[in-house]
Amino acid sequence: EEKSIQLPEFTLYHAVFFVFSITTMLILLYFFIRYLVYLFIGIFSLGAVVSLYILISPYLPSCQNRSVWWPRLLHGSVLSVGFTLSGVFIAFRNEPTVWPLQDFMAVCMLTVCVGSIRIRSLRTVTVMLSLLLVYDVFFVFITPYFTKDHKSVMASVALYPKERIPMAITMPHFPRSRQEVTCFPHRFSLLGFGDIALPGIFASFCLSFDYFSHPTGRPIYFVVCVISYLFGLVFTEVSLLLMRTPQPAMLYIVPSMLAGIFFTAWCRGHFKMMWKGMMDASPAPPPGAVQDLMEVSQPSEDDPPLAADTSSVMAESSAEDNVPLIA
């Protein structure tokens, strides 16, 4: 018998608390980064080990039978590989060629994060992404007016010269000429975890709503969400090339994603349902299911007639039970 896994629900209060938490964390990092950077490196390394095991363990045989030793060997091997990769990353974390390993570990963590959180309403998504937009813009564009070196808090933390906080996807700038070959290892573009995980949670919500509204149809909202996210990344890259300064990715990602989903939901007549979060009800029945049910429920000519009192009771019962799946 299969048991359904109940994922933690991300509510409106969680969204507000999450933004407050990352704001506090960023401020602490700005003032105490020389001490906290090693804590975050340890959290990243341990989180990568756990995430890798979570992703691979469902495909391994169970260890419940203690008389069989080889399943435990497989599980232990996965953990050993994870700790080995984390050890290699810690040892060579400041080398410019370690970025593929760092990105692999980051993708493992992000995949587990997106798959472990569910959101039921578009209202929660909108509040969360709007707060993150304000958070990103404030710490990139506004904080340089208050710091002594006139650098943003976000850039100071992300580009700490002594140690690099590995909470981002790193991509090097490939050289365009021979003169740039010597500079290649030292030029990177960074995309923070929040710029990937939270849009990913939004895309997961859209995919769930696609199944809820049309179980056998195409994932329209999911496709629109992913395309809108890609447009936001393109706008971010264009602004980086034009302005030559660090840009808050959420400033371009959030309006692109929300506009795409809002417009699609409004055109398809699902906006009110998505906004209020009517996903606790049963999903829509597949096409033809209601007609098949009516054909099965119709009595045949060979069935004996029911008594008057019994038929009246059945009529009342069927009238009460015939509740539509979607309002």
Short mmCIF file of C-alpha atoms in Angstrom, two decimals:
data_model
loop_
_atom_site.label_atom_id
_atom_site.label_comp_id
_atom_site.label_asym_id
_atom_site.label_seq_id
_atom_site.Cartn_x
_atom_site.Cartn_y
_atom_site.Cartn_z
CA GLU A 1 0.00 0.00 0.00
CA GLU A 2 1.48 3.33 -1.08
CA LYS A 3 1.51 6.19 1.37
CA SER A 4 1.09 9.74 0.14
CA ILE A 5 3.74 12.21 1.32
CA GLN A 6 2.31 15.38 2.80
CA LEU A 7 4.55 18.29 1.84
CA PRO A 8 4.76 21.38 4.07
CA GLU A 9 2.44 24.13 2.88
CA PHE A 10 3.98 27.54 2.30
CA THR A 11 1.42 30.06 3.55
CA LEU A 12 1.26 33.85 3.48
CA TYR A 13 2.77 34.07 6.97
CA HIS A 14 5.64 31.84 5.91
CA ALA A 15 6.32 34.14 2.95
CA VAL A 16 6.58 37.21 5.18
CA PHE A 17 8.73 35.39 7.73
CA PHE A 18 10.99 34.06 4.98
CA VAL A 19 11.70 37.53 3.59
CA PHE A 20 12.33 38.83 7.12
CA SER A 21 14.74 35.95 7.77
CA ILE A 22 16.82 36.45 4.64
CA THR A 23 16.94 40.20 5.30
CA THR A 24 18.31 39.59 8.79
CA MET A 25 20.76 37.02 7.44
CA LEU A 26 22.07 39.40 4.77
CA ILE A 27 22.60 42.20 7.30
CA LEU A 28 24.48 39.84 9.64
CA LEU A 29 26.62 38.65 6.74
CA TYR A 30 27.46 42.22 5.78
CA PHE A 31 28.81 43.06 9.25
CA PHE A 32 30.25 39.67 10.28
CA ILE A 33 31.07 38.02 6.97
CA ARG A 34 34.64 37.19 7.99
CA TYR A 35 33.23 34.78 10.59
CA LEU A 36 29.94 33.64 9.09
CA VAL A 37 31.31 32.81 5.65
CA TYR A 38 32.77 29.54 6.96
CA LEU A 39 29.46 28.63 8.56
CA PHE A 40 27.70 29.04 5.22
CA ILE A 41 30.36 26.99 3.44
CA GLY A 42 29.75 24.18 5.95
CA ILE A 43 25.96 24.44 5.56
CA PHE A 44 26.29 24.35 1.78
CA SER A 45 28.58 21.30 1.85
CA LEU A 46 26.41 19.33 4.29
CA GLY A 47 23.22 20.33 2.49
CA ALA A 48 24.64 19.07 -0.79
CA VAL A 49 25.38 15.67 0.75
CA VAL A 50 21.85 15.35 2.17
CA SER A 51 20.26 16.57 -1.07
CA LEU A 52 22.23 14.14 -3.22
CA TYR A 53 21.14 11.26 -0.98
CA ILE A 54 17.49 12.39 -1.05
CA LEU A 55 17.53 12.48 -4.87
CA ILE A 56 19.17 9.08 -5.36
CA SER A 57 17.80 7.03 -2.44
CA PRO A 58 14.30 6.48 -3.97
CA TYR A 59 15.94 4.51 -6.79
CA LEU A 60 17.89 2.27 -4.40
CA PRO A 61 16.55 -0.91 -2.76
CA SER A 62 15.14 -0.60 0.73
CA CYS A 63 17.25 -1.32 3.80
CA GLN A 64 14.35 -2.65 5.90
CA ASN A 65 15.46 -6.26 5.47
CA ARG A 66 18.46 -6.41 7.80
CA SER A 67 19.45 -9.89 6.62
CA VAL A 68 20.45 -8.48 3.22
CA TRP A 69 23.63 -6.42 3.40
CA TRP A 70 24.11 -5.07 -0.11
CA PRO A 71 21.27 -2.44 -0.04
CA ARG A 72 22.95 -0.84 2.98
CA LEU A 73 26.21 -0.87 1.04
CA LEU A 74 24.58 1.04 -1.81
CA HIS A 75 23.12 3.66 0.51
CA GLY A 76 26.46 4.04 2.26
CA SER A 77 28.21 4.41 -1.08
CA VAL A 78 25.93 7.29 -2.07
CA LEU A 79 26.69 9.06 1.20
CA SER A 80 30.40 8.41 0.73
CA VAL A 81 30.29 9.94 -2.75
CA GLY A 82 28.45 12.97 -1.37
CA PHE A 83 30.96 13.53 1.43
CA THR A 84 33.83 13.05 -1.03
CA LEU A 85 32.45 15.70 -3.38
CA SER A 86 31.91 18.08 -0.47
CA GLY A 87 35.45 17.46 0.73
CA VAL A 88 36.85 18.20 -2.71
CA PHE A 89 34.82 21.39 -2.88
CA ILE A 90 36.01 22.58 0.55
CA ALA A 91 39.63 21.84 -0.33
CA PHE A 92 39.55 23.63 -3.71
CA ARG A 93 36.73 26.13 -3.12
CA ASN A 94 38.89 29.13 -4.04
CA GLU A 95 40.12 27.63 -7.30
CA PRO A 96 38.45 29.10 -10.41
CA THR A 97 37.99 25.64 -11.97
CA VAL A 98 35.79 24.31 -9.16
CA TRP A 99 32.65 26.03 -10.48
CA PRO A 100 31.18 22.89 -12.20
CA LEU A 101 31.28 20.98 -8.91
CA GLN A 102 29.79 23.92 -7.03
CA ASP A 103 26.98 24.24 -9.57
CA PHE A 104 26.25 20.49 -9.39
CA MET A 105 25.96 20.65 -5.60
CA ALA A 106 23.80 23.75 -5.86
CA VAL A 107 21.44 22.11 -8.37
CA CYS A 108 20.97 19.16 -6.00
CA MET A 109 20.03 21.49 -3.16
CA LEU A 110 17.69 23.58 -5.32
CA THR A 111 15.93 20.49 -6.69
CA VAL A 112 15.19 19.21 -3.19
CA CYS A 113 14.08 22.67 -2.05
CA VAL A 114 11.62 23.13 -4.92
CA GLY A 115 10.22 19.64 -4.52
CA SER A 116 9.74 19.96 -0.75
CA ILE A 117 7.51 23.06 -0.62
CA ARG A 118 4.01 23.54 -1.97
CA ILE A 119 1.96 26.71 -2.38
CA ARG A 120 -1.82 26.63 -2.75
CA SER A 121 -2.72 30.14 -3.86
CA LEU A 122 -1.53 32.73 -6.31
CA ARG A 123 -1.97 35.34 -3.60
CA THR A 124 0.81 33.78 -1.52
CA VAL A 125 3.10 33.62 -4.55
CA THR A 126 2.41 37.24 -5.45
CA VAL A 127 3.10 38.53 -1.93
CA MET A 128 6.28 36.48 -1.63
CA LEU A 129 7.71 37.54 -4.99
CA SER A 130 6.70 41.19 -4.48
CA LEU A 131 8.47 41.31 -1.12
CA LEU A 132 11.53 39.71 -2.66
CA LEU A 133 11.49 42.30 -5.45
CA VAL A 134 11.54 45.10 -2.86
CA TYR A 135 14.24 43.24 -0.90
CA ASP A 136 16.43 42.82 -4.00
CA VAL A 137 16.03 46.39 -5.23
CA PHE A 138 16.68 47.89 -1.79
CA PHE A 139 19.89 45.97 -1.11
CA VAL A 140 21.26 46.54 -4.62
CA PHE A 141 20.19 50.08 -5.55
CA ILE A 142 19.40 51.84 -2.26
CA THR A 143 22.04 50.62 0.21
CA PRO A 144 24.99 52.26 -1.67
CA TYR A 145 23.70 55.61 -0.37
CA PHE A 146 24.20 54.42 3.24
CA THR A 147 27.47 52.46 3.10
CA LYS A 148 30.90 53.99 3.59
CA ASP A 149 32.40 52.59 0.40
CA HIS A 150 29.23 53.36 -1.60
CA LYS A 151 28.86 49.70 -2.56
CA SER A 152 25.63 47.80 -2.25
CA VAL A 153 25.22 45.36 0.61
CA MET A 154 24.30 42.60 -1.82
CA ALA A 155 27.41 43.07 -3.95
CA SER A 156 29.70 43.35 -0.92
CA VAL A 157 28.48 40.02 0.42
CA ALA A 158 28.39 38.19 -2.92
CA LEU A 159 31.82 39.49 -4.02
CA TYR A 160 33.68 39.09 -0.72
CA PRO A 161 37.35 38.98 -1.83
CA LYS A 162 38.78 36.52 0.75
CA GLU A 163 36.13 33.81 0.54
CA ARG A 164 33.28 33.17 -1.85
CA ILE A 165 29.89 32.29 -0.38
CA PRO A 166 28.69 29.31 -2.46
CA MET A 167 24.98 30.17 -2.30
CA ALA A 168 24.76 30.88 -6.02
CA ILE A 169 25.02 29.34 -9.46
CA THR A 170 28.36 30.38 -10.96
CA MET A 171 29.07 30.73 -14.66
CA PRO A 172 32.43 31.99 -15.97
CA HIS A 173 32.79 34.59 -18.68
CA PHE A 174 34.41 32.76 -21.57
CA PRO A 175 37.13 34.73 -23.35
CA ARG A 176 36.28 36.44 -26.61
CA SER A 177 39.89 37.08 -27.61
CA ARG A 178 43.40 35.95 -26.73
CA GLN A 179 43.92 39.04 -24.62
CA GLU A 180 41.10 37.96 -22.32
CA VAL A 181 42.42 34.43 -21.75
CA THR A 182 44.43 35.47 -18.72
CA CYS A 183 41.34 37.12 -17.19
CA PHE A 184 39.03 34.19 -17.85
CA PRO A 185 39.35 32.42 -14.45
CA HIS A 186 38.53 35.59 -12.52
CA ARG A 187 35.33 36.71 -14.25
CA PHE A 188 32.06 35.10 -13.20
CA SER A 189 28.35 35.77 -13.35
CA LEU A 190 26.36 34.84 -10.25
CA LEU A 191 22.70 33.91 -9.92
CA GLY A 192 21.61 33.57 -6.31
CA PHE A 193 19.67 30.66 -4.88
CA GLY A 194 16.63 32.86 -4.29
CA ASP A 195 16.53 33.86 -7.96
CA ILE A 196 16.18 30.16 -8.87
CA ALA A 197 14.42 28.40 -5.99
CA LEU A 198 11.48 30.78 -5.54
CA PRO A 199 10.59 31.00 -9.26
CA GLY A 200 10.93 27.21 -9.24
CA ILE A 201 8.39 26.97 -6.42
CA PHE A 202 6.11 29.24 -8.47
CA ALA A 203 6.50 26.93 -11.47
CA SER A 204 5.68 23.94 -9.25
CA PHE A 205 2.48 25.69 -8.15
CA CYS A 206 1.54 26.32 -11.80
CA LEU A 207 2.12 22.66 -12.66
CA SER A 208 -0.09 21.57 -9.75
CA PHE A 209 -2.83 23.91 -10.88
CA ASP A 210 -2.56 22.53 -14.43
CA TYR A 211 -3.27 19.07 -13.10
CA PHE A 212 -6.06 20.38 -10.89
CA SER A 213 -7.86 22.24 -13.66
CA HIS A 214 -7.21 19.85 -16.57
CA PRO A 215 -5.80 16.49 -15.45
CA THR A 216 -5.46 15.18 -19.00
CA GLY A 217 -4.64 18.48 -20.71
CA ARG A 218 -1.40 20.28 -21.46
CA PRO A 219 0.52 22.10 -18.68
CA ILE A 220 -0.32 25.57 -20.01
CA TYR A 221 0.45 27.53 -16.84
CA PHE A 222 3.71 25.68 -16.25
CA VAL A 223 4.93 26.41 -19.78
CA VAL A 224 3.93 30.08 -19.51
CA CYS A 225 5.70 30.33 -16.14
CA VAL A 226 8.96 28.84 -17.47
CA ILE A 227 8.92 31.01 -20.60
CA SER A 228 8.25 34.13 -18.53
CA TYR A 229 11.15 33.22 -16.24
CA LEU A 230 13.47 32.86 -19.21
CA PHE A 231 12.35 36.27 -20.50
CA GLY A 232 13.16 37.73 -17.08
CA LEU A 233 16.66 36.24 -17.20
CA VAL A 234 17.18 37.68 -20.68
CA PHE A 235 16.11 41.13 -19.48
CA THR A 236 18.51 40.80 -16.53
CA GLU A 237 21.42 39.91 -18.80
CA VAL A 238 20.63 42.77 -21.17
CA SER A 239 20.52 45.25 -18.29
CA LEU A 240 23.87 43.93 -17.05
CA LEU A 241 25.45 44.50 -20.45
CA LEU A 242 23.96 47.98 -20.83
CA MET A 243 24.48 49.36 -17.32
CA ARG A 244 27.72 47.56 -16.40
CA THR A 245 26.62 47.39 -12.76
CA PRO A 246 25.14 44.61 -10.59
CA GLN A 247 21.44 44.21 -11.21
CA PRO A 248 18.70 42.76 -8.98
CA ALA A 249 17.44 39.79 -10.95
CA MET A 250 14.06 39.85 -9.20
CA LEU A 251 13.39 43.30 -10.65
CA TYR A 252 13.01 41.66 -14.07
CA ILE A 253 11.98 38.09 -13.16
CA VAL A 254 9.04 38.93 -10.89
CA PRO A 255 7.12 41.28 -13.25
CA SER A 256 7.73 38.93 -16.18
CA MET A 257 6.44 35.83 -14.38
CA LEU A 258 3.47 37.49 -12.66
CA ALA A 259 2.39 39.29 -15.83
CA GLY A 260 2.51 36.07 -17.85
CA ILE A 261 0.50 34.04 -15.32
CA PHE A 262 -1.97 36.86 -14.57
CA PHE A 263 -2.74 37.37 -18.24
CA THR A 264 -3.08 33.64 -18.95
CA ALA A 265 -5.30 33.02 -15.93
CA TRP A 266 -7.51 36.00 -16.79
CA CYS A 267 -7.98 34.84 -20.38
CA ARG A 268 -8.78 31.27 -19.33
CA GLY A 269 -11.14 32.33 -16.53
CA HIS A 270 -9.06 30.79 -13.73
CA PHE A 271 -7.74 33.94 -12.08
CA LYS A 272 -10.17 33.96 -9.14
CA MET A 273 -9.63 30.26 -8.54
CA MET A 274 -5.83 30.61 -8.60
CA TRP A 275 -5.83 33.73 -6.45
CA LYS A 276 -7.95 32.28 -3.66
CA GLY A 277 -6.32 28.87 -3.82
CA MET A 278 -9.17 26.43 -4.53
CA MET A 279 -6.85 23.44 -4.78
CA ASP A 280 -8.17 21.57 -1.78
CA ALA A 281 -11.12 20.33 -3.83
CA SER A 282 -10.95 17.25 -6.00
CA PRO A 283 -9.40 17.73 -9.45
CA ALA A 284 -11.61 18.12 -12.46
CA PRO A 285 -12.88 14.82 -13.87
CA PRO A 286 -11.43 13.78 -17.21
CA PRO A 287 -13.57 14.41 -20.29
CA GLY A 288 -16.34 11.85 -20.64
CA ALA A 289 -16.18 10.70 -17.01
CA VAL A 290 -19.49 12.36 -16.08
CA GLN A 291 -21.26 10.93 -19.13
CA ASP A 292 -19.96 7.41 -18.39
CA LEU A 293 -21.11 7.74 -14.80
CA MET A 294 -24.61 8.75 -15.91
CA GLU A 295 -24.82 5.80 -18.29
CA VAL A 296 -23.77 3.36 -15.58
CA SER A 297 -26.20 4.82 -13.05
CA GLN A 298 -29.22 4.48 -15.35
CA PRO A 299 -31.31 1.42 -14.37
CA SER A 300 -31.89 -1.29 -16.95
CA GLU A 301 -35.28 -2.63 -17.98
CA ASP A 302 -34.62 -5.98 -16.25
CA ASP A 303 -34.07 -4.39 -12.81
CA PRO A 304 -37.03 -4.76 -10.42
CA PRO A 305 -38.83 -1.50 -9.54
CA LEU A 306 -38.07 0.02 -6.19
CA ALA A 307 -40.63 0.72 -3.53
CA ALA A 308 -42.03 4.19 -3.25
CA ASP A 309 -40.50 4.93 0.11
CA THR A 310 -37.12 3.52 -0.95
CA SER A 311 -37.04 5.51 -4.19
CA SER A 312 -37.80 8.73 -2.36
CA VAL A 313 -34.96 8.11 0.07
CA MET A 314 -32.56 7.32 -2.77
CA ALA A 315 -33.66 10.43 -4.65
CA GLU A 316 -32.91 12.62 -1.62
CA SER A 317 -29.56 10.90 -1.09
CA SER A 318 -28.46 11.26 -4.69
CA ALA A 319 -29.51 14.92 -4.71
CA GLU A 320 -27.35 15.58 -1.67
CA ASP A 321 -24.36 13.62 -2.95
CA ASN A 322 -24.37 15.08 -6.44
CA VAL A 323 -22.04 17.95 -5.55
CA PRO A 324 -20.04 19.43 -8.44
CA LEU A 325 -16.28 18.91 -8.22
CA ILE A 326 -15.44 22.48 -9.22
CA ALA A 327 -17.60 25.50 -8.51
#
